[in-house]
Amino acid sequence: MTQDDLLTRAQAWLAEDPDAETREELARLIEAGATDELAARFAGTLQFGTAGLRGELGAGPMRMNRSVVIRAAAGLAAYLKAEGRTGGLVVIGYDARYKSADFARDTAAVMTGAGLRAALLPRPLPTPVLAYAIRHLGAVAGVEVTASHNPPRDNGYKVYLGDGSQIVPPADAGIAAEIDAVRSLHDVPRPESGWETLGDEVLDAYLERTDAVLTAGSPRTARTVYTAMHGVGKDVLTAAFARAGFPPPALVAAQAEPDPAFPTVAFPNPEEPGAMDLAFEAARAVDPDVVIANDPDADRCAVAVPDAAAEGGWRMLRGDEVGALLAAHLVHKGATGVFAESIVSSSLLGRIAEAAGVGYEETLTGFKWIARVDGLRYGYEEALGYCVDPEGVRDKDGITAALLVTELASVLKEQGRTLTDLLDDLAVAHGLHATDQLSVRVEDLGIIANAMAALRERPPASLAGLTVVSAEDLTKGTESLPPTDGLRYHLEGAYRARVIVRPSGTEPKLKCYLEVVVPVGDGSALATARAEGAEVLAAIKRDLAEAAGL
């Protein structure tokens, strides 16, 4: 693109930008002749896919802004009408990030102007409330404006269809084609009114549904410390805990209320180093049984347990550990149906399901796939996502997961046991399934492409002294999985291990998921097994980084 072409594009965008803030931002860049910055913003467009849209806020087609959102909403509306959904209801939810309310209102206006019915949730609420509302209200689609646990400068746009699940191919391509067909924002009708703003009835119905995940008469004694991570989870989670009869959670006050600046954390993600420091500080003061965190849109749930060997006395459980604990709890409660997980999650779930005689299925990464498993009773993903009530919320839900974790902690407490004790039991029964992740955040996406190319061209023959017995390029798909950009290795030797490498679908990261299974004879061998597992995982991580050129 020549400099003249760049300026022409920028000025055309400026002429129809409906937002005073981004208009001013873009006008300053044009006036300053900031060619490099303009080129970064106009090098293409944010691509709409199965994760919807997600990106940094700012002016231009490569940023998240009202112009991009209006085009996305118009494309979704056109797709729904082409599918025969004219007049159908679209429910719209949003979190408390910068511009989220504006993006939600723009979406409602576009849907109304296109002849669909639109209903806005009453205020910033957890994503699972939106996922619930779609099915509860019989909507043809839903939109959640959120960037989940991304940095403060980001926002996003997540689309669900009428089954309450996030979109998958070919719907994403169909919507993307309709977005591309929008020539000018002046062609998109946006009335000033005509949509409905819902009251608390949907939230009340969701909260009533949360009771369904608990067993009547089960113990409700576990005490919790809770952080909302500056997001929208606090009011809904505390209401759900009160309904259930659990002790009120001790709140991490500095992180309890929504704040789009996320001032106490570098990244508002419980998995990131330092994000849980304030929660652990609160836990040391009140000595709870468990620490629980939601991410900012409260669809994920993090859990930490007392651990005298850990720095500060508390240890974050891995998502795979929580996934196994919830599965074991559901089995104990007599759950039937299919237990499902994504391919990047621990194979321990399969062992638990097999032993319990329940169905088991692996899917591609993301709840858009997990939620579509026939007969699903429980689904989880290692990135702190758990679907424990698929008939109510066909997506991950950090509120109901927190309830179920706290019920399990209460049951164990009544027995004089802990979540850690149950993890030990599972390791003895099925082998120690130790997991870790090599996650590389990049500024230059070319680093990810180069790493994937290096691994495809020169696949490792061994990692950590374990022989790579199979290497799958998942872009070709498998008998049970559709194609995806990823690589999977199975290793054998002194231990069984598995490695999956894939670019993140929502962040500029290369993610490598590692698992090693260490046999355990009895409880006395657990400490040795954990040490061996950690050593092998560290060696795999080191060798894989070298093979990928990272």
PDB file of N, CA, C and O in Angstrom, residues 476-537:
ATOM      1  N   LYS A 476      -4.250 -31.672   9.193  1.00  0.00           N
ATOM      2  CA  LYS A 476      -4.857 -32.672   8.304  1.00  0.00           C
ATOM      3  C   LYS A 476      -6.071 -33.343   8.928  1.00  0.00           C
ATOM      4  O   LYS A 476      -6.755 -34.136   8.265  1.00  0.00           O
ATOM      5  N   GLY A 477      -6.337 -33.035  10.213  1.00  0.00           N
ATOM      6  CA  GLY A 477      -7.443 -33.686  10.897  1.00  0.00           C
ATOM      7  C   GLY A 477      -7.098 -35.125  11.244  1.00  0.00           C
ATOM      8  O   GLY A 477      -6.067 -35.668  10.839  1.00  0.00           O
ATOM      9  N   THR A 478      -7.963 -35.748  12.043  1.00  0.00           N
ATOM     10  CA  THR A 478      -7.804 -37.159  12.391  1.00  0.00           C
ATOM     11  C   THR A 478      -9.154 -37.840  12.202  1.00  0.00           C
ATOM     12  O   THR A 478     -10.130 -37.213  11.797  1.00  0.00           O
ATOM     13  N   GLU A 479      -9.217 -39.115  12.542  1.00  0.00           N
ATOM     14  CA  GLU A 479     -10.479 -39.833  12.404  1.00  0.00           C
ATOM     15  C   GLU A 479     -11.579 -39.206  13.252  1.00  0.00           C
ATOM     16  O   GLU A 479     -12.751 -39.246  12.892  1.00  0.00           O
ATOM     17  N   SER A 480     -11.204 -38.631  14.385  1.00  0.00           N
ATOM     18  CA  SER A 480     -12.215 -38.095  15.302  1.00  0.00           C
ATOM     19  C   SER A 480     -12.205 -36.578  15.423  1.00  0.00           C
ATOM     20  O   SER A 480     -13.091 -36.003  16.064  1.00  0.00           O
ATOM     21  N   LEU A 481     -11.212 -35.901  14.800  1.00  0.00           N
ATOM     22  CA  LEU A 481     -11.088 -34.457  14.963  1.00  0.00           C
ATOM     23  C   LEU A 481     -11.030 -33.756  13.617  1.00  0.00           C
ATOM     24  O   LEU A 481     -10.324 -34.216  12.710  1.00  0.00           O
ATOM     25  N   PRO A 482     -11.728 -32.616  13.467  1.00  0.00           N
ATOM     26  CA  PRO A 482     -11.569 -31.822  12.253  1.00  0.00           C
ATOM     27  C   PRO A 482     -10.205 -31.134  12.248  1.00  0.00           C
ATOM     28  O   PRO A 482      -9.522 -31.078  13.289  1.00  0.00           O
ATOM     29  N   PRO A 483      -9.783 -30.601  11.117  1.00  0.00           N
ATOM     30  CA  PRO A 483      -8.456 -29.974  11.037  1.00  0.00           C
ATOM     31  C   PRO A 483      -8.328 -28.758  11.959  1.00  0.00           C
ATOM     32  O   PRO A 483      -9.281 -28.004  12.161  1.00  0.00           O
ATOM     33  N   THR A 484      -7.134 -28.579  12.494  1.00  0.00           N
ATOM     34  CA  THR A 484      -6.811 -27.399  13.290  1.00  0.00           C
ATOM     35  C   THR A 484      -5.314 -27.178  13.205  1.00  0.00           C
ATOM     36  O   THR A 484      -4.554 -28.117  12.910  1.00  0.00           O
ATOM     37  N   ASP A 485      -4.860 -25.957  13.442  1.00  0.00           N
ATOM     38  CA  ASP A 485      -3.431 -25.665  13.373  1.00  0.00           C
ATOM     39  C   ASP A 485      -2.777 -26.140  14.661  1.00  0.00           C
ATOM     40  O   ASP A 485      -2.847 -25.478  15.700  1.00  0.00           O
ATOM     41  N   GLY A 486      -2.163 -27.317  14.608  1.00  0.00           N
ATOM     42  CA  GLY A 486      -1.521 -27.859  15.793  1.00  0.00           C
ATOM     43  C   GLY A 486      -0.710 -29.089  15.474  1.00  0.00           C
ATOM     44  O   GLY A 486      -0.824 -29.676  14.393  1.00  0.00           O
ATOM     45  N   LEU A 487       0.138 -29.475  16.416  1.00  0.00           N
ATOM     46  CA  LEU A 487       0.983 -30.662  16.297  1.00  0.00           C
ATOM     47  C   LEU A 487       0.823 -31.478  17.580  1.00  0.00           C
ATOM     48  O   LEU A 487       0.733 -30.910  18.678  1.00  0.00           O
ATOM     49  N   ARG A 488       0.787 -32.799  17.451  1.00  0.00           N
ATOM     50  CA  ARG A 488       0.652 -33.650  18.628  1.00  0.00           C
ATOM     51  C   ARG A 488       1.694 -34.765  18.567  1.00  0.00           C
ATOM     52  O   ARG A 488       1.817 -35.445  17.549  1.00  0.00           O
ATOM     53  N   TYR A 489       2.419 -34.929  19.669  1.00  0.00           N
ATOM     54  CA  TYR A 489       3.429 -35.973  19.786  1.00  0.00           C
ATOM     55  C   TYR A 489       3.077 -36.894  20.954  1.00  0.00           C
ATOM     56  O   TYR A 489       2.706 -36.427  22.040  1.00  0.00           O
ATOM     57  N   HIS A 490       3.216 -38.187  20.732  1.00  0.00           N
ATOM     58  CA  HIS A 490       3.126 -39.169  21.806  1.00  0.00           C
ATOM     59  C   HIS A 490       4.523 -39.738  22.032  1.00  0.00           C
ATOM     60  O   HIS A 490       5.231 -40.072  21.070  1.00  0.00           O
ATOM     61  N   LEU A 491       4.917 -39.850  23.303  1.00  0.00           N
ATOM     62  CA  LEU A 491       6.263 -40.290  23.651  1.00  0.00           C
ATOM     63  C   LEU A 491       6.189 -41.501  24.580  1.00  0.00           C
ATOM     64  O   LEU A 491       5.272 -41.614  25.399  1.00  0.00           O
ATOM     65  N   GLU A 492       7.180 -42.382  24.432  1.00  0.00           N
ATOM     66  CA  GLU A 492       7.255 -43.551  25.293  1.00  0.00           C
ATOM     67  C   GLU A 492       8.713 -43.808  25.658  1.00  0.00           C
ATOM     68  O   GLU A 492       9.635 -43.420  24.949  1.00  0.00           O
ATOM     69  N   GLY A 493       8.887 -44.452  26.767  1.00  0.00           N
ATOM     70  CA  GLY A 493      10.212 -44.788  27.284  1.00  0.00           C
ATOM     71  C   GLY A 493      10.028 -45.192  28.729  1.00  0.00           C
ATOM     72  O   GLY A 493       9.181 -46.029  29.049  1.00  0.00           O
ATOM     73  N   ALA A 494      10.770 -44.555  29.627  1.00  0.00           N
ATOM     74  CA  ALA A 494      10.581 -44.838  31.050  1.00  0.00           C
ATOM     75  C   ALA A 494       9.202 -44.378  31.513  1.00  0.00           C
ATOM     76  O   ALA A 494       8.657 -44.894  32.495  1.00  0.00           O
ATOM     77  N   TYR A 495       8.629 -43.400  30.794  1.00  0.00           N
ATOM     78  CA  TYR A 495       7.302 -42.890  31.104  1.00  0.00           C
ATOM     79  C   TYR A 495       6.535 -42.697  29.804  1.00  0.00           C
ATOM     80  O   TYR A 495       7.116 -42.622  28.714  1.00  0.00           O
ATOM     81  N   ARG A 496       5.211 -42.588  29.914  1.00  0.00           N
ATOM     82  CA  ARG A 496       4.387 -42.167  28.780  1.00  0.00           C
ATOM     83  C   ARG A 496       4.216 -40.652  28.862  1.00  0.00           C
ATOM     84  O   ARG A 496       4.036 -40.099  29.947  1.00  0.00           O
ATOM     85  N   ALA A 497       4.245 -40.000  27.719  1.00  0.00           N
ATOM     86  CA  ALA A 497       4.090 -38.550  27.715  1.00  0.00           C
ATOM     87  C   ALA A 497       3.396 -38.114  26.434  1.00  0.00           C
ATOM     88  O   ALA A 497       3.314 -38.878  25.458  1.00  0.00           O
ATOM     89  N   ARG A 498       2.890 -36.883  26.481  1.00  0.00           N
ATOM     90  CA  ARG A 498       2.186 -36.323  25.323  1.00  0.00           C
ATOM     91  C   ARG A 498       2.471 -34.830  25.256  1.00  0.00           C
ATOM     92  O   ARG A 498       2.532 -34.149  26.289  1.00  0.00           O
ATOM     93  N   VAL A 499       2.658 -34.328  24.041  1.00  0.00           N
ATOM     94  CA  VAL A 499       2.919 -32.906  23.811  1.00  0.00           C
ATOM     95  C   VAL A 499       2.012 -32.419  22.698  1.00  0.00           C
ATOM     96  O   VAL A 499       1.879 -33.079  21.656  1.00  0.00           O
ATOM     97  N   ILE A 500       1.369 -31.266  22.904  1.00  0.00           N
ATOM     98  CA  ILE A 500       0.589 -30.618  21.843  1.00  0.00           C
ATOM     99  C   ILE A 500       1.076 -29.181  21.717  1.00  0.00           C
ATOM    100  O   ILE A 500       1.258 -28.485  22.720  1.00  0.00           O
ATOM    101  N   VAL A 501       1.298 -28.744  20.487  1.00  0.00           N
ATOM    102  CA  VAL A 501       1.774 -27.391  20.201  1.00  0.00           C
ATOM    103  C   VAL A 501       0.756 -26.710  19.302  1.00  0.00           C
ATOM    104  O   VAL A 501       0.355 -27.264  18.277  1.00  0.00           O
ATOM    105  N   ARG A 502       0.333 -25.489  19.688  1.00  0.00           N
ATOM    106  CA  ARG A 502      -0.646 -24.763  18.863  1.00  0.00           C
ATOM    107  C   ARG A 502      -0.541 -23.268  19.132  1.00  0.00           C
ATOM    108  O   ARG A 502      -0.224 -22.840  20.241  1.00  0.00           O
ATOM    109  N   PRO A 503      -0.844 -22.452  18.117  1.00  0.00           N
ATOM    110  CA  PRO A 503      -0.981 -21.019  18.367  1.00  0.00           C
ATOM    111  C   PRO A 503      -2.276 -20.755  19.128  1.00  0.00           C
ATOM    112  O   PRO A 503      -3.298 -21.400  18.869  1.00  0.00           O
ATOM    113  N   SER A 504      -2.250 -19.829  20.065  1.00  0.00           N
ATOM    114  CA  SER A 504      -3.467 -19.451  20.779  1.00  0.00           C
ATOM    115  C   SER A 504      -4.466 -18.835  19.809  1.00  0.00           C
ATOM    116  O   SER A 504      -4.089 -18.119  18.878  1.00  0.00           O
ATOM    117  N   GLY A 505      -5.748 -19.105  20.035  1.00  0.00           N
ATOM    118  CA  GLY A 505      -6.777 -18.505  19.195  1.00  0.00           C
ATOM    119  C   GLY A 505      -7.201 -17.127  19.647  1.00  0.00           C
ATOM    120  O   GLY A 505      -7.921 -16.424  18.934  1.00  0.00           O
ATOM    121  N   THR A 506      -6.771 -16.692  20.842  1.00  0.00           N
ATOM    122  CA  THR A 506      -7.264 -15.435  21.385  1.00  0.00           C
ATOM    123  C   THR A 506      -6.169 -14.471  21.817  1.00  0.00           C
ATOM    124  O   THR A 506      -6.448 -13.312  22.113  1.00  0.00           O
ATOM    125  N   GLU A 507      -4.914 -14.925  21.859  1.00  0.00           N
ATOM    126  CA  GLU A 507      -3.821 -14.070  22.310  1.00  0.00           C
ATOM    127  C   GLU A 507      -2.609 -14.313  21.419  1.00  0.00           C
ATOM    128  O   GLU A 507      -2.498 -15.363  20.783  1.00  0.00           O
ATOM    129  N   PRO A 508      -1.663 -13.359  21.379  1.00  0.00           N
ATOM    130  CA  PRO A 508      -0.430 -13.564  20.601  1.00  0.00           C
ATOM    131  C   PRO A 508       0.533 -14.473  21.347  1.00  0.00           C
ATOM    132  O   PRO A 508       1.547 -14.037  21.878  1.00  0.00           O
ATOM    133  N   LYS A 509       0.185 -15.755  21.423  1.00  0.00           N
ATOM    134  CA  LYS A 509       0.978 -16.725  22.176  1.00  0.00           C
ATOM    135  C   LYS A 509       1.126 -18.012  21.385  1.00  0.00           C
ATOM    136  O   LYS A 509       0.200 -18.423  20.674  1.00  0.00           O
ATOM    137  N   LEU A 510       2.285 -18.655  21.540  1.00  0.00           N
ATOM    138  CA  LEU A 510       2.440 -20.052  21.150  1.00  0.00           C
ATOM    139  C   LEU A 510       2.305 -20.866  22.425  1.00  0.00           C
ATOM    140  O   LEU A 510       2.969 -20.589  23.434  1.00  0.00           O
ATOM    141  N   LYS A 511       1.423 -21.878  22.397  1.00  0.00           N
ATOM    142  CA  LYS A 511       1.153 -22.648  23.606  1.00  0.00           C
ATOM    143  C   LYS A 511       1.508 -24.109  23.364  1.00  0.00           C
ATOM    144  O   LYS A 511       1.112 -24.695  22.356  1.00  0.00           O
ATOM    145  N   CYS A 512       2.269 -24.659  24.283  1.00  0.00           N
ATOM    146  CA  CYS A 512       2.684 -26.061  24.211  1.00  0.00           C
ATOM    147  C   CYS A 512       2.213 -26.747  25.498  1.00  0.00           C
ATOM    148  O   CYS A 512       2.553 -26.319  26.598  1.00  0.00           O
ATOM    149  N   TYR A 513       1.430 -27.795  25.332  1.00  0.00           N
ATOM    150  CA  TYR A 513       0.804 -28.481  26.462  1.00  0.00           C
ATOM    151  C   TYR A 513       1.516 -29.820  26.684  1.00  0.00           C
ATOM    152  O   TYR A 513       1.570 -30.657  25.772  1.00  0.00           O
ATOM    153  N   LEU A 514       2.029 -30.020  27.881  1.00  0.00           N
ATOM    154  CA  LEU A 514       2.863 -31.172  28.169  1.00  0.00           C
ATOM    155  C   LEU A 514       2.203 -32.039  29.240  1.00  0.00           C
ATOM    156  O   LEU A 514       1.642 -31.520  30.210  1.00  0.00           O
ATOM    157  N   GLU A 515       2.292 -33.360  29.071  1.00  0.00           N
ATOM    158  CA  GLU A 515       1.808 -34.280  30.094  1.00  0.00           C
ATOM    159  C   GLU A 515       2.736 -35.481  30.164  1.00  0.00           C
ATOM    160  O   GLU A 515       3.170 -36.000  29.134  1.00  0.00           O
ATOM    161  N   VAL A 516       3.045 -35.921  31.385  1.00  0.00           N
ATOM    162  CA  VAL A 516       3.783 -37.155  31.597  1.00  0.00           C
ATOM    163  C   VAL A 516       3.028 -37.955  32.644  1.00  0.00           C
ATOM    164  O   VAL A 516       2.508 -37.405  33.613  1.00  0.00           O
ATOM    165  N   VAL A 517       2.918 -39.271  32.436  1.00  0.00           N
ATOM    166  CA  VAL A 517       2.215 -40.153  33.355  1.00  0.00           C
ATOM    167  C   VAL A 517       3.247 -41.015  34.076  1.00  0.00           C
ATOM    168  O   VAL A 517       3.984 -41.780  33.449  1.00  0.00           O
ATOM    169  N   VAL A 518       3.283 -40.855  35.396  1.00  0.00           N
ATOM    170  CA  VAL A 518       4.247 -41.589  36.226  1.00  0.00           C
ATOM    171  C   VAL A 518       3.481 -42.633  37.036  1.00  0.00           C
ATOM    172  O   VAL A 518       2.566 -42.279  37.778  1.00  0.00           O
ATOM    173  N   PRO A 519       3.808 -43.908  36.893  1.00  0.00           N
ATOM    174  CA  PRO A 519       3.114 -44.928  37.697  1.00  0.00           C
ATOM    175  C   PRO A 519       3.334 -44.694  39.189  1.00  0.00           C
ATOM    176  O   PRO A 519       4.408 -44.255  39.615  1.00  0.00           O
ATOM    177  N   VAL A 520       2.299 -44.998  39.982  1.00  0.00           N
ATOM    178  CA  VAL A 520       2.376 -44.841  41.440  1.00  0.00           C
ATOM    179  C   VAL A 520       1.907 -46.148  42.078  1.00  0.00           C
ATOM    180  O   VAL A 520       0.774 -46.584  41.852  1.00  0.00           O
ATOM    181  N   GLY A 521       2.772 -46.753  42.860  1.00  0.00           N
ATOM    182  CA  GLY A 521       2.400 -48.015  43.512  1.00  0.00           C
ATOM    183  C   GLY A 521       1.417 -47.801  44.645  1.00  0.00           C
ATOM    184  O   GLY A 521       0.351 -48.390  44.693  1.00  0.00           O
ATOM    185  N   ASP A 522       1.777 -46.913  45.564  1.00  0.00           N
ATOM    186  CA  ASP A 522       0.886 -46.597  46.672  1.00  0.00           C
ATOM    187  C   ASP A 522       1.196 -45.174  47.128  1.00  0.00           C
ATOM    188  O   ASP A 522       2.069 -44.499  46.581  1.00  0.00           O
ATOM    189  N   GLY A 523       0.478 -44.723  48.144  1.00  0.00           N
ATOM    190  CA  GLY A 523       0.612 -43.346  48.590  1.00  0.00           C
ATOM    191  C   GLY A 523       2.018 -42.969  49.010  1.00  0.00           C
ATOM    192  O   GLY A 523       2.424 -41.810  48.871  1.00  0.00           O
ATOM    193  N   SER A 524       2.791 -43.939  49.489  1.00  0.00           N
ATOM    194  CA  SER A 524       4.145 -43.626  49.945  1.00  0.00           C
ATOM    195  C   SER A 524       5.068 -43.229  48.796  1.00  0.00           C
ATOM    196  O   SER A 524       6.130 -42.634  49.025  1.00  0.00           O
ATOM    197  N   ALA A 525       4.670 -43.557  47.555  1.00  0.00           N
ATOM    198  CA  ALA A 525       5.521 -43.258  46.394  1.00  0.00           C
ATOM    199  C   ALA A 525       5.167 -41.934  45.732  1.00  0.00           C
ATOM    200  O   ALA A 525       5.796 -41.543  44.737  1.00  0.00           O
ATOM    201  N   LEU A 526       4.175 -41.229  46.273  1.00  0.00           N
ATOM    202  CA  LEU A 526       3.688 -40.033  45.590  1.00  0.00           C
ATOM    203  C   LEU A 526       4.735 -38.928  45.508  1.00  0.00           C
ATOM    204  O   LEU A 526       4.891 -38.289  44.460  1.00  0.00           O
ATOM    205  N   ALA A 527       5.461 -38.683  46.579  1.00  0.00           N
ATOM    206  CA  ALA A 527       6.448 -37.603  46.570  1.00  0.00           C
ATOM    207  C   ALA A 527       7.514 -37.864  45.518  1.00  0.00           C
ATOM    208  O   ALA A 527       7.912 -36.958  44.757  1.00  0.00           O
ATOM    209  N   THR A 528       7.970 -39.112  45.442  1.00  0.00           N
ATOM    210  CA  THR A 528       8.969 -39.473  44.438  1.00  0.00           C
ATOM    211  C   THR A 528       8.400 -39.322  43.030  1.00  0.00           C
ATOM    212  O   THR A 528       9.070 -38.795  42.126  1.00  0.00           O
ATOM    213  N   ALA A 529       7.144 -39.752  42.834  1.00  0.00           N
ATOM    214  CA  ALA A 529       6.508 -39.654  41.518  1.00  0.00           C
ATOM    215  C   ALA A 529       6.379 -38.197  41.084  1.00  0.00           C
ATOM    216  O   ALA A 529       6.613 -37.858  39.923  1.00  0.00           O
ATOM    217  N   ARG A 530       6.014 -37.332  42.035  1.00  0.00           N
ATOM    218  CA  ARG A 530       5.871 -35.910  41.686  1.00  0.00           C
ATOM    219  C   ARG A 530       7.213 -35.308  41.292  1.00  0.00           C
ATOM    220  O   ARG A 530       7.305 -34.516  40.350  1.00  0.00           O
ATOM    221  N   ALA A 531       8.252 -35.660  42.015  1.00  0.00           N
ATOM    222  CA  ALA A 531       9.590 -35.150  41.683  1.00  0.00           C
ATOM    223  C   ALA A 531      10.016 -35.637  40.306  1.00  0.00           C
ATOM    224  O   ALA A 531      10.570 -34.872  39.502  1.00  0.00           O
ATOM    225  N   GLU A 532       9.780 -36.927  40.028  1.00  0.00           N
ATOM    226  CA  GLU A 532      10.143 -37.472  38.718  1.00  0.00           C
ATOM    227  C   GLU A 532       9.341 -36.783  37.617  1.00  0.00           C
ATOM    228  O   GLU A 532       9.883 -36.424  36.563  1.00  0.00           O
ATOM    229  N   GLY A 533       8.036 -36.611  37.831  1.00  0.00           N
ATOM    230  CA  GLY A 533       7.198 -35.968  36.831  1.00  0.00           C
ATOM    231  C   GLY A 533       7.660 -34.557  36.530  1.00  0.00           C
ATOM    232  O   GLY A 533       7.747 -34.149  35.361  1.00  0.00           O
ATOM    233  N   ALA A 534       7.981 -33.787  37.584  1.00  0.00           N
ATOM    234  CA  ALA A 534       8.439 -32.410  37.388  1.00  0.00           C
ATOM    235  C   ALA A 534       9.754 -32.375  36.616  1.00  0.00           C
ATOM    236  O   ALA A 534       9.962 -31.510  35.749  1.00  0.00           O
ATOM    237  N   GLU A 535      10.621 -33.313  36.911  1.00  0.00           N
ATOM    238  CA  GLU A 535      11.919 -33.357  36.230  1.00  0.00           C
ATOM    239  C   GLU A 535      11.748 -33.665  34.741  1.00  0.00           C
ATOM    240  O   GLU A 535      12.372 -33.029  33.882  1.00  0.00           O
ATOM    241  N   VAL A 536      10.883 -34.632  34.426  1.00  0.00           N
ATOM    242  CA  VAL A 536      10.662 -34.990  33.021  1.00  0.00           C
ATOM    243  C   VAL A 536       9.989 -33.837  32.282  1.00  0.00           C
ATOM    244  O   VAL A 536      10.361 -33.505  31.142  1.00  0.00           O
ATOM    245  N   LEU A 537       9.001 -33.197  32.912  1.00  0.00           N
ATOM    246  CA  LEU A 537       8.326 -32.067  32.261  1.00  0.00           C
ATOM    247  C   LEU A 537       9.306 -30.933  31.967  1.00  0.00           C
ATOM    248  O   LEU A 537       9.261 -30.327  30.889  1.00  0.00           O
TER     249      LEU A 537
END
